[in-house]
């Protein structure tokens, strides 16, 4: 059975949203993925505790207006990841 990183490799080179089990949300271009780490470039690391904007609204705004880059590169531990999706597939409501 393929590891988690292998499943995410199809998303390499695409802008993605990474939801974690913490207050942190990561949005950026997926550069690499293995069973331990996701690497994003041109990323927005967003702490949902520092704003009153709900996560889903923040993600929709990012899909509409672009990524507010605050990191050149960020590594996310795979064991913290709850979900990953293409930014282009964010549903507008």
CSV table of C-alpha atoms in Angstrom, one decimal:
chain,number,residue,atom,x,y,z
A,1,UNK,CA,0.0,0.0,0.0
A,2,UNK,CA,1.5,3.4,-0.9
A,3,UNK,CA,2.5,5.8,1.8
A,4,UNK,CA,0.8,9.2,2.3
A,5,UNK,CA,3.7,11.0,0.6
A,6,UNK,CA,3.4,8.9,-2.5
A,7,UNK,CA,-0.3,9.8,-2.8
A,8,UNK,CA,0.4,13.5,-2.5
A,9,UNK,CA,3.1,13.5,-5.2
A,10,UNK,CA,0.5,13.9,-7.9
A,11,UNK,CA,0.0,17.4,-6.5
A,12,UNK,CA,3.6,18.5,-6.8
A,13,UNK,CA,4.0,21.8,-8.6
A,14,UNK,CA,0.4,22.8,-7.7
A,15,UNK,CA,-0.9,25.3,-5.2
A,16,UNK,CA,-2.4,23.5,-2.3
A,17,UNK,CA,-4.2,24.0,1.0
A,18,UNK,CA,-2.9,21.9,3.9
A,19,UNK,CA,-5.1,21.6,6.9
A,20,UNK,CA,-3.5,20.5,10.1
A,21,UNK,CA,-4.5,19.3,13.6
A,22,UNK,CA,-3.3,22.6,15.0
A,23,UNK,CA,-4.4,26.2,14.5
A,24,UNK,CA,-2.0,26.5,11.6
A,25,UNK,CA,-3.1,26.4,8.0
A,26,UNK,CA,-0.6,26.2,5.1
A,27,UNK,CA,-1.2,27.4,1.6
A,28,UNK,CA,1.5,27.3,-1.1
A,29,UNK,CA,3.1,25.4,-4.0
A,30,UNK,CA,3.8,21.8,-3.1
A,31,UNK,CA,7.5,21.1,-3.9
A,32,UNK,CA,8.0,17.7,-2.5
A,33,UNK,CA,6.3,15.0,-0.3
A,34,UNK,CA,7.4,11.9,1.4
A,35,UNK,CA,6.0,9.9,4.3
A,36,UNK,CA,7.4,12.4,6.9
A,37,UNK,CA,7.4,15.9,5.4
A,38,UNK,CA,5.5,18.1,2.9
A,39,UNK,CA,7.6,21.0,1.5
A,40,UNK,CA,5.8,24.1,0.3
A,41,UNK,CA,7.3,27.2,-1.4
A,42,UNK,CA,5.9,30.7,-1.7
A,43,UNK,CA,3.7,29.8,1.2
A,44,UNK,CA,1.3,31.5,3.6
A,45,UNK,CA,1.5,30.1,7.1
A,46,UNK,CA,-1.7,31.3,8.7
A,47,UNK,CA,-2.5,31.0,12.4
A,48,UNK,CA,-6.3,30.9,12.8
A,49,UNK,CA,-6.0,32.1,16.4
A,50,UNK,CA,-4.8,35.5,15.3
A,51,UNK,CA,-7.8,36.5,13.3
A,52,UNK,CA,-11.6,36.5,13.5
A,53,UNK,CA,-11.9,35.3,9.9
A,54,UNK,CA,-13.1,31.6,9.8
A,55,UNK,CA,-10.7,29.2,8.1
A,56,UNK,CA,-13.0,28.4,5.3
A,57,UNK,CA,-13.6,32.1,4.5
A,58,UNK,CA,-9.8,32.7,4.6
A,59,UNK,CA,-9.2,29.9,2.2
A,60,UNK,CA,-11.9,31.1,-0.2
A,61,UNK,CA,-10.4,34.7,-0.1
A,62,UNK,CA,-7.0,33.2,-0.9
A,63,UNK,CA,-8.5,31.3,-3.8
A,64,UNK,CA,-10.0,34.5,-5.1
A,65,UNK,CA,-7.2,37.0,-4.4
A,66,UNK,CA,-4.0,35.0,-4.3
A,67,UNK,CA,-1.7,33.6,-1.7
A,68,UNK,CA,-0.3,36.1,0.9
A,69,UNK,CA,3.2,34.8,0.9
A,70,UNK,CA,5.0,35.1,4.2
A,71,UNK,CA,7.5,32.2,3.8
A,72,UNK,CA,9.8,31.3,0.9
A,73,UNK,CA,9.8,27.7,2.1
A,74,UNK,CA,8.1,25.7,4.8
A,75,UNK,CA,8.2,22.1,5.9
A,76,UNK,CA,5.1,20.5,7.4
A,77,UNK,CA,5.3,17.3,9.3
A,78,UNK,CA,3.0,14.7,7.7
A,79,UNK,CA,1.7,13.4,11.0
A,80,UNK,CA,0.1,16.9,11.6
A,81,UNK,CA,-1.7,16.9,8.2
A,82,UNK,CA,-5.5,16.3,8.3
A,83,UNK,CA,-6.1,17.1,4.6
A,84,UNK,CA,-4.6,18.5,1.5
A,85,UNK,CA,-6.4,19.9,-1.6
A,86,UNK,CA,-5.7,21.9,-4.7
A,87,UNK,CA,-6.3,25.6,-4.1
A,88,UNK,CA,-8.0,25.6,-7.5
A,89,UNK,CA,-10.6,23.1,-6.2
A,90,UNK,CA,-11.8,25.3,-3.4
A,91,UNK,CA,-15.6,25.6,-3.7
A,92,UNK,CA,-17.1,29.1,-3.6
A,93,UNK,CA,-20.3,29.5,-1.7
